[in-house]
Coordinates of C-alpha atoms and ligand atoms in Angstrom, one line a residue:
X29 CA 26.7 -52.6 -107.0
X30 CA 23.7 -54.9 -107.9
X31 CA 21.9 -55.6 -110.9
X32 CA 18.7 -54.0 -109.6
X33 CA 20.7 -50.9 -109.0
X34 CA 21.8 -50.5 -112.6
X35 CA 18.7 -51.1 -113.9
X36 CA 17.4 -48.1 -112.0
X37 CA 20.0 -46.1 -113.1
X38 CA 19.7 -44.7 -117.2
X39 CA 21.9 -43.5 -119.1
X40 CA 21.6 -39.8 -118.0
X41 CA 22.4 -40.4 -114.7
X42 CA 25.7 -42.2 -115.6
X43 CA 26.8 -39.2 -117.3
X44 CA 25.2 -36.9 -115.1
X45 CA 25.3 -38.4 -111.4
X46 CA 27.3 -41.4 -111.1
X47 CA 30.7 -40.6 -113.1
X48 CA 31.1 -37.1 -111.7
X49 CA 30.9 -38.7 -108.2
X50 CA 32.7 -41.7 -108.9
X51 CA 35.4 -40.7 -111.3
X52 CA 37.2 -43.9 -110.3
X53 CA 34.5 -45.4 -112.4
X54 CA 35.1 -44.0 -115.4
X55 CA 37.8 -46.0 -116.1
X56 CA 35.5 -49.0 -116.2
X57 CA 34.7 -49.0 -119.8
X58 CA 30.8 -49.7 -119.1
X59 CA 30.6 -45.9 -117.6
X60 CA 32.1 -44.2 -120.9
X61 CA 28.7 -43.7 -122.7
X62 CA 29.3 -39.8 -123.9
X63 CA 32.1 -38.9 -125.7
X64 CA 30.4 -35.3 -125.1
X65 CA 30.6 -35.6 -121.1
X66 CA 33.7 -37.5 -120.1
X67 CA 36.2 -35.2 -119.8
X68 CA 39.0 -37.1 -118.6
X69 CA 41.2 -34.2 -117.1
X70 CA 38.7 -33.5 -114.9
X71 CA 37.6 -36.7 -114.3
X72 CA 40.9 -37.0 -112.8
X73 CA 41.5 -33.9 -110.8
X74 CA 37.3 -34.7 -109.2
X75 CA 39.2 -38.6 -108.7
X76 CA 42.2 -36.7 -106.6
X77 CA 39.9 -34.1 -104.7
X78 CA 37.5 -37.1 -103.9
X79 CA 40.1 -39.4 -102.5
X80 CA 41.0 -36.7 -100.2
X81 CA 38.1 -36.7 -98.7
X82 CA 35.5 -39.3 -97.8
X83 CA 33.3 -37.0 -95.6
X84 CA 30.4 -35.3 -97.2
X85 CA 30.1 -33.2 -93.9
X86 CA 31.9 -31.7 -91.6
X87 CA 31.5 -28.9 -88.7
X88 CA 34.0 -27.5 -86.5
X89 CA 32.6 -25.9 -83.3
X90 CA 29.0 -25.2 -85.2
X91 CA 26.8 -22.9 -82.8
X92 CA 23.2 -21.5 -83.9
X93 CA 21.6 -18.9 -81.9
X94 CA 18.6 -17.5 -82.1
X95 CA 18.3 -14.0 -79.8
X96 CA 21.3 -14.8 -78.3
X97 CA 19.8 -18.2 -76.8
X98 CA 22.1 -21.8 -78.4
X99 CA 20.1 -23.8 -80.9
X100 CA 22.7 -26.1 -81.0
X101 CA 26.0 -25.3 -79.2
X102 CA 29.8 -26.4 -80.4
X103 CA 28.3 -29.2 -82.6
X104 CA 31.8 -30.8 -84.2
X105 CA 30.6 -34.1 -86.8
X106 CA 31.8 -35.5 -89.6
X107 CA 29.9 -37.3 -91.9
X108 CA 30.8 -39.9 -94.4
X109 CA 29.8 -39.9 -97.8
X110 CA 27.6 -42.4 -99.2
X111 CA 26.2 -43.2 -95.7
X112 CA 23.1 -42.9 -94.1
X113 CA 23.2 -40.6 -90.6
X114 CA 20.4 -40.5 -88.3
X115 CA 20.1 -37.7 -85.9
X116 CA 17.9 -38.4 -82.8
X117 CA 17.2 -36.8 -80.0
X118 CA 13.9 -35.5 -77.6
X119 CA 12.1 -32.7 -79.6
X120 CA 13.7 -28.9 -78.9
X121 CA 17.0 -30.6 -78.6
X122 CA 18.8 -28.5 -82.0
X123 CA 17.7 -31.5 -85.1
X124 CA 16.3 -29.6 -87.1
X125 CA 18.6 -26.6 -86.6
X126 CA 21.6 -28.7 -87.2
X127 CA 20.2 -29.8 -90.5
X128 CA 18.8 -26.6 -91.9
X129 CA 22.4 -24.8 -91.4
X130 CA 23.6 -27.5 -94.1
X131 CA 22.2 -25.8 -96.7
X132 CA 21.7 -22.1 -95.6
X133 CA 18.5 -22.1 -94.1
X134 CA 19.3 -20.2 -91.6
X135 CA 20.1 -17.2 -93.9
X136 CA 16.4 -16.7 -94.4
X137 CA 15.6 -16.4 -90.4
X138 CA 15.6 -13.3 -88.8
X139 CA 17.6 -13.4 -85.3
X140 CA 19.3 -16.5 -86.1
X141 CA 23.2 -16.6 -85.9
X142 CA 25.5 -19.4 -87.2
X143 CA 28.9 -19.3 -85.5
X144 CA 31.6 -21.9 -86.4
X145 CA 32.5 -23.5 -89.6
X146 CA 31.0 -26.2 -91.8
X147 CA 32.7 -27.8 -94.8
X148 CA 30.3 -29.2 -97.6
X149 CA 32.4 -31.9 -100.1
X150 CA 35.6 -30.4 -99.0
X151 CA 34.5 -27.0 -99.4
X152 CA 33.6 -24.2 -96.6
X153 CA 29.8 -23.4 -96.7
X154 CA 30.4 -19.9 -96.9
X155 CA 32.3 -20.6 -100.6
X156 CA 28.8 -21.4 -102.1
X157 CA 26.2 -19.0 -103.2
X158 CA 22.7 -19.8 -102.2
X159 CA 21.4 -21.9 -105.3
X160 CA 25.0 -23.4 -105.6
X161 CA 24.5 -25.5 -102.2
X162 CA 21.0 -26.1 -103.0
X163 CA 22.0 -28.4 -106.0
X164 CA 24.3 -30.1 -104.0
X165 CA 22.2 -30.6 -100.8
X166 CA 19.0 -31.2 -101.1
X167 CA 16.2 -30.8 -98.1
X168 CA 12.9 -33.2 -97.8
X169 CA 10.6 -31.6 -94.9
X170 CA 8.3 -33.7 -92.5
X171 CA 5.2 -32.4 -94.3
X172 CA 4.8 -32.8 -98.0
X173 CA 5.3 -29.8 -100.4
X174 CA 4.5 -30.5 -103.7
X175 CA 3.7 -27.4 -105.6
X176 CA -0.3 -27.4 -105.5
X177 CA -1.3 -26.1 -108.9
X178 CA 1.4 -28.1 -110.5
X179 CA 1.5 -31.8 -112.1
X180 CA 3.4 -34.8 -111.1
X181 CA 5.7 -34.1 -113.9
X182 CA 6.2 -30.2 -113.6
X183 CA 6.5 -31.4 -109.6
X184 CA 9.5 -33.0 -110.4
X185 CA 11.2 -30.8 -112.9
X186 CA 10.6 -27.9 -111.0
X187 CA 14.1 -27.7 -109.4
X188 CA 15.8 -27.9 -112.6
X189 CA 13.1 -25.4 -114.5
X190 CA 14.2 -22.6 -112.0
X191 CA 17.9 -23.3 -111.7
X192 CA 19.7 -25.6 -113.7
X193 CA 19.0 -25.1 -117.2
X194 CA 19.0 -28.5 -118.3
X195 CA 17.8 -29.4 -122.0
X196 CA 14.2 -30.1 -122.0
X197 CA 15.2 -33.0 -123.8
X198 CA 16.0 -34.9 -120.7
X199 CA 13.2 -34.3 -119.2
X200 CA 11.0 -37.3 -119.4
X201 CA 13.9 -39.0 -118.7
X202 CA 14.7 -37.4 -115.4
X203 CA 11.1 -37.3 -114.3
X204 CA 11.4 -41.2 -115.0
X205 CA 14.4 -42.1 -113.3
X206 CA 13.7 -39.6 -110.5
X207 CA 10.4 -41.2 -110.0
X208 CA 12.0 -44.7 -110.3
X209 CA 14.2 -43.8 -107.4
X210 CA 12.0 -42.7 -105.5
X211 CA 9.2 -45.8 -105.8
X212 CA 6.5 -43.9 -106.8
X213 CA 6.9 -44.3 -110.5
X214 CA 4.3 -47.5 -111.2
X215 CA 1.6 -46.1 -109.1
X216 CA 1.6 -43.0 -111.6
X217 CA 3.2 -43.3 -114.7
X218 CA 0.2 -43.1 -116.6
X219 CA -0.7 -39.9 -115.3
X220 CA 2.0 -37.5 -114.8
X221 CA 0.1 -34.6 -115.8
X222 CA -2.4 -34.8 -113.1
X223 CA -2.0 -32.6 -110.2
X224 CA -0.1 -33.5 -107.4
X225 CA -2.7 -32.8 -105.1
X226 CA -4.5 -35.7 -106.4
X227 CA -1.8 -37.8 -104.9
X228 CA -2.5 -39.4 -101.0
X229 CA 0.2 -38.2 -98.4
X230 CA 3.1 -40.7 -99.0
X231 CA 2.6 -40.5 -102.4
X232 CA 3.4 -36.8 -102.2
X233 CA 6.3 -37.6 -100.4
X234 CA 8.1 -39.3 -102.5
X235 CA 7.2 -36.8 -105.6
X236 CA 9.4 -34.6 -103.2
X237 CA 11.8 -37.0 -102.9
X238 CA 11.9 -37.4 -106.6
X239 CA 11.7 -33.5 -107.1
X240 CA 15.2 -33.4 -104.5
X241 CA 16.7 -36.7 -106.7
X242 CA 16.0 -34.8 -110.0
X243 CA 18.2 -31.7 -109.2
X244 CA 21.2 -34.4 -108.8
X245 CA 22.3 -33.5 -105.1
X246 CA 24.8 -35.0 -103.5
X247 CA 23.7 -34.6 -99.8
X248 CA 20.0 -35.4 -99.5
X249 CA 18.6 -33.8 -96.1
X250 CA 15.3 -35.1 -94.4
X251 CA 13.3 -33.9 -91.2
X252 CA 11.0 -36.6 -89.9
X253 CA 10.4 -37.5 -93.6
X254 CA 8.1 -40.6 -92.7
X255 CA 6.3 -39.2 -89.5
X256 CA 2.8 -37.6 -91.0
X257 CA 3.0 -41.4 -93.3
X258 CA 1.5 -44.7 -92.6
X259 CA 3.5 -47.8 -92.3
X260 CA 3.5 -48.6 -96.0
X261 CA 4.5 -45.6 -97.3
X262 CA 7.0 -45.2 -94.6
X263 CA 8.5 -48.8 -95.8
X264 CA 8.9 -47.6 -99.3
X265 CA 10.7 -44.5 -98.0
X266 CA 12.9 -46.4 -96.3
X267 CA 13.7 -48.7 -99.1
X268 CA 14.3 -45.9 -101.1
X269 CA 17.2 -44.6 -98.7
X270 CA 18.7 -48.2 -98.7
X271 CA 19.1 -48.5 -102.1
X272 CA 20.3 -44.8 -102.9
X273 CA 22.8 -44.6 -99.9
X274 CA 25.3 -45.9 -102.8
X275 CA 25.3 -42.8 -104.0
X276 CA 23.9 -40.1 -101.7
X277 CA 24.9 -39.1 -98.4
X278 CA 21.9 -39.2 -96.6
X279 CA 21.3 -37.1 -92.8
X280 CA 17.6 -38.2 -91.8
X281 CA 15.9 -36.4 -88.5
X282 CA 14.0 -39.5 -87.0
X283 CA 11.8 -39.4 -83.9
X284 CA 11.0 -43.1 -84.7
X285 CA 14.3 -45.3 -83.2
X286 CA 13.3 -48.6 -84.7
X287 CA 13.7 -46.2 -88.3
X288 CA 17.1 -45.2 -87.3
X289 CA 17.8 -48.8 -86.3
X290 CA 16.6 -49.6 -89.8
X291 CA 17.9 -46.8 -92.4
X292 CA 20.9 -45.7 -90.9
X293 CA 24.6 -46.4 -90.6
X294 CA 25.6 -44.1 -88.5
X295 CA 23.7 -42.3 -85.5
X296 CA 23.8 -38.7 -83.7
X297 CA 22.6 -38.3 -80.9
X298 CA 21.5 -34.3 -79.6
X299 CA 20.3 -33.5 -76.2
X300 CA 19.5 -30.0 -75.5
X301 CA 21.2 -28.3 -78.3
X302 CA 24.4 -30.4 -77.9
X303 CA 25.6 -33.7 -80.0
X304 CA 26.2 -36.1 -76.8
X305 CA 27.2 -39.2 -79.1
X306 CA 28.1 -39.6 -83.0
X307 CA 28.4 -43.6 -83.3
X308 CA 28.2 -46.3 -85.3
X309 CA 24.0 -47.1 -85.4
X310 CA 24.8 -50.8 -83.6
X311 CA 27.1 -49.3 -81.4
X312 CA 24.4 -46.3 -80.2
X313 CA 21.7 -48.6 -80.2
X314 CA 23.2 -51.8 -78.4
X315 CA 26.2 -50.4 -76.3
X316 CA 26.3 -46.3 -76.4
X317 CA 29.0 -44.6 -74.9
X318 CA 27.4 -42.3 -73.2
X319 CA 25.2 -42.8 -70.6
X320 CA 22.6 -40.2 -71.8
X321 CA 22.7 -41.5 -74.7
X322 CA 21.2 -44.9 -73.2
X323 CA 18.5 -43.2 -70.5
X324 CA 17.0 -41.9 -74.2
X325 CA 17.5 -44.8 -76.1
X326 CA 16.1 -46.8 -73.4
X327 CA 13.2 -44.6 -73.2
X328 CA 14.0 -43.0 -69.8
X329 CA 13.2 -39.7 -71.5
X330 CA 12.5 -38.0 -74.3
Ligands
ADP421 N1 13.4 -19.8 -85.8 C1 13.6 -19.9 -84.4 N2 13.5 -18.9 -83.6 C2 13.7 -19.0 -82.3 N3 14.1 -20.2 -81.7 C3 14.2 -21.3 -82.5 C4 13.9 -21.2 -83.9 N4 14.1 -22.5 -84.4 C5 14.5 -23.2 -83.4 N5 14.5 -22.5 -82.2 C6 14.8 -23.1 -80.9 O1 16.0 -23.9 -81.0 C7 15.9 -25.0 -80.2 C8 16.1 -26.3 -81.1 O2 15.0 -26.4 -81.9 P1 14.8 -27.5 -83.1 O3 16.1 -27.5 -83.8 O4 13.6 -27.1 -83.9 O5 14.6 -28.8 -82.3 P2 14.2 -30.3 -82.8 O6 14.2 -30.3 -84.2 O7 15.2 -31.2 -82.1 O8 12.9 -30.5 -82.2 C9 14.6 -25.0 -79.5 O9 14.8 -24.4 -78.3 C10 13.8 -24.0 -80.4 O10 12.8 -23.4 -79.7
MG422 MG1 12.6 -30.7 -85.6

């Protein structure tokens, strides 16, 4: 872990984030700040479920249908935590329908049927309620959402206003780190109680990001996060995901292959509803397995 890390990293989030993912760590003395949080009973049983599992994701035979036509058909992945995934693929080809049946989306389309099974932290999906997965995976969309009549700071807390029930207290402290994160923190900690609208287009992206890093997620979704942003904005972004990827699992919809080439790990690749190719990025993008896999990533479609 680096220096810089840490330093982005307060107090709260040791407590909050980074012990109750990493139990392992909070045998390291410099991790035992609160007395109030460490509880070390279940600091151990999280350490044993953790090490059973170092896949965030998994899906066994995931099908969506939509009037009885496939979204995505069969789709079987599994994700490591603490990883960056990028899913590619021409556009139609199920993306965005495999990500938004990670945290329930479909639920709230009409004619839209998930068959198959998906495991979220070593748990099946269907074992959460609906505000329950949302604060463990967290969704960024292509265009940026910010709430328009709110401020940056309401912006950010909003997630934990409506569900979490944290002590105001922390607040200013999440809306900090949160901001921090997500590298947008300089360019408006002065004014934090200005609208969000005020904001240009990347900078409203990365409020969301911060307003998804503030509810404390473990999974952090994104669909084409970077493609309505110019290059600048788009390079914070991606640093952002870089230096988080320590301790979020991060599945990012890209149309833009240099960007998987860049952020990600590990790359998916769909083609008309199906995953043809689930690889190491290096390996997808220098020596696939599959040949569709290279007609696409050589840009003989798509
Ligand atoms: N709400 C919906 N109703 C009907 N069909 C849908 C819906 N959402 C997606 N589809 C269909 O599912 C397929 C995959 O779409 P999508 O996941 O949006 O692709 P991508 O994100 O790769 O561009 C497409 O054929 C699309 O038309
Ligand atoms: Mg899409």
């Amino acid at each position: 872990m680096t220096n810089e890390f840490l330093n982005n990293i307060n107090e709260y989030d040791l407590k909050e984030k980074y012990l109750s993912t990493n139990p392992e760590d909070s045998e390291n003395p410099v991790f035992i700040k609160s007395e109030e949080y460490v509880n070390k009973d279940a600091a151990v049983q999280e350490k044993s479920s953790h090490e059973k599992s170092a896949i965030a994701v998994s899906t066994t035979n995931l099908s969506v249908w939509f009037n009885d036509k496939p979204g995505i058909e069969n789709v079987n992945i599994n994700i490591k935590k603490d990883s960056v995934t990028a899913i590619i693929g021409p556009s139609g080809c199920g993306k965005s329908t495999f990500l938004r049946a990670l945290n329930f989306m479909h639920d709230l389309t009409p004619n839209a049927v998930v068959t198959g099974e998906i495991n979220i932290l070593g748990k099946d999906i269907t074992e959460y309620n609906s505000i329950d997965i949302r604060k463990k995976v967290g969704m960024v969309f292509q265009k940026p959402n910010p709430f328009p009549t709110m401020s940056i700071y309401d912006n950010v807390i909003s997630g934990l206003k409506l569900n979490w029930g944290h002590k105001k207290g922390l607040y200013d402290e999440i809306v900090e780190t949160s901001l921090v994160q997500s590298g947008l923190w300089n360019e408006v900690k002065d004014r934090l109680k200005i609208s969000a609208y005020s904001l240009s287009g990347g900078q409203q992206q990365r409020l969301c990001i911060a307003r998804t890093l503030a509810v404390k997620p473990e999974i952090i979704l994104m669909d084409e996060p970077t493609s309505a942003l110019d290059p600048i904005s788009t390079a914070g972004i991606e640093a952002s995901i870089h230096d988080l990827k320590k301790i979020y699992t991060f599945i990012i919809v890209t149309h833009n292959m240099q960007q998987a080439a860049r952020v990600s790990d590990f790359t998916a690749y769909f083609y008309l509803g199906k995953l043809i190719e689930h690889s190491k990025t290096s390996t997808v993008f220098t020596k696939p397995k599959e040949k569709l896999t290279e007609e696409y990533i050589t840009g003989k479609f798509g």
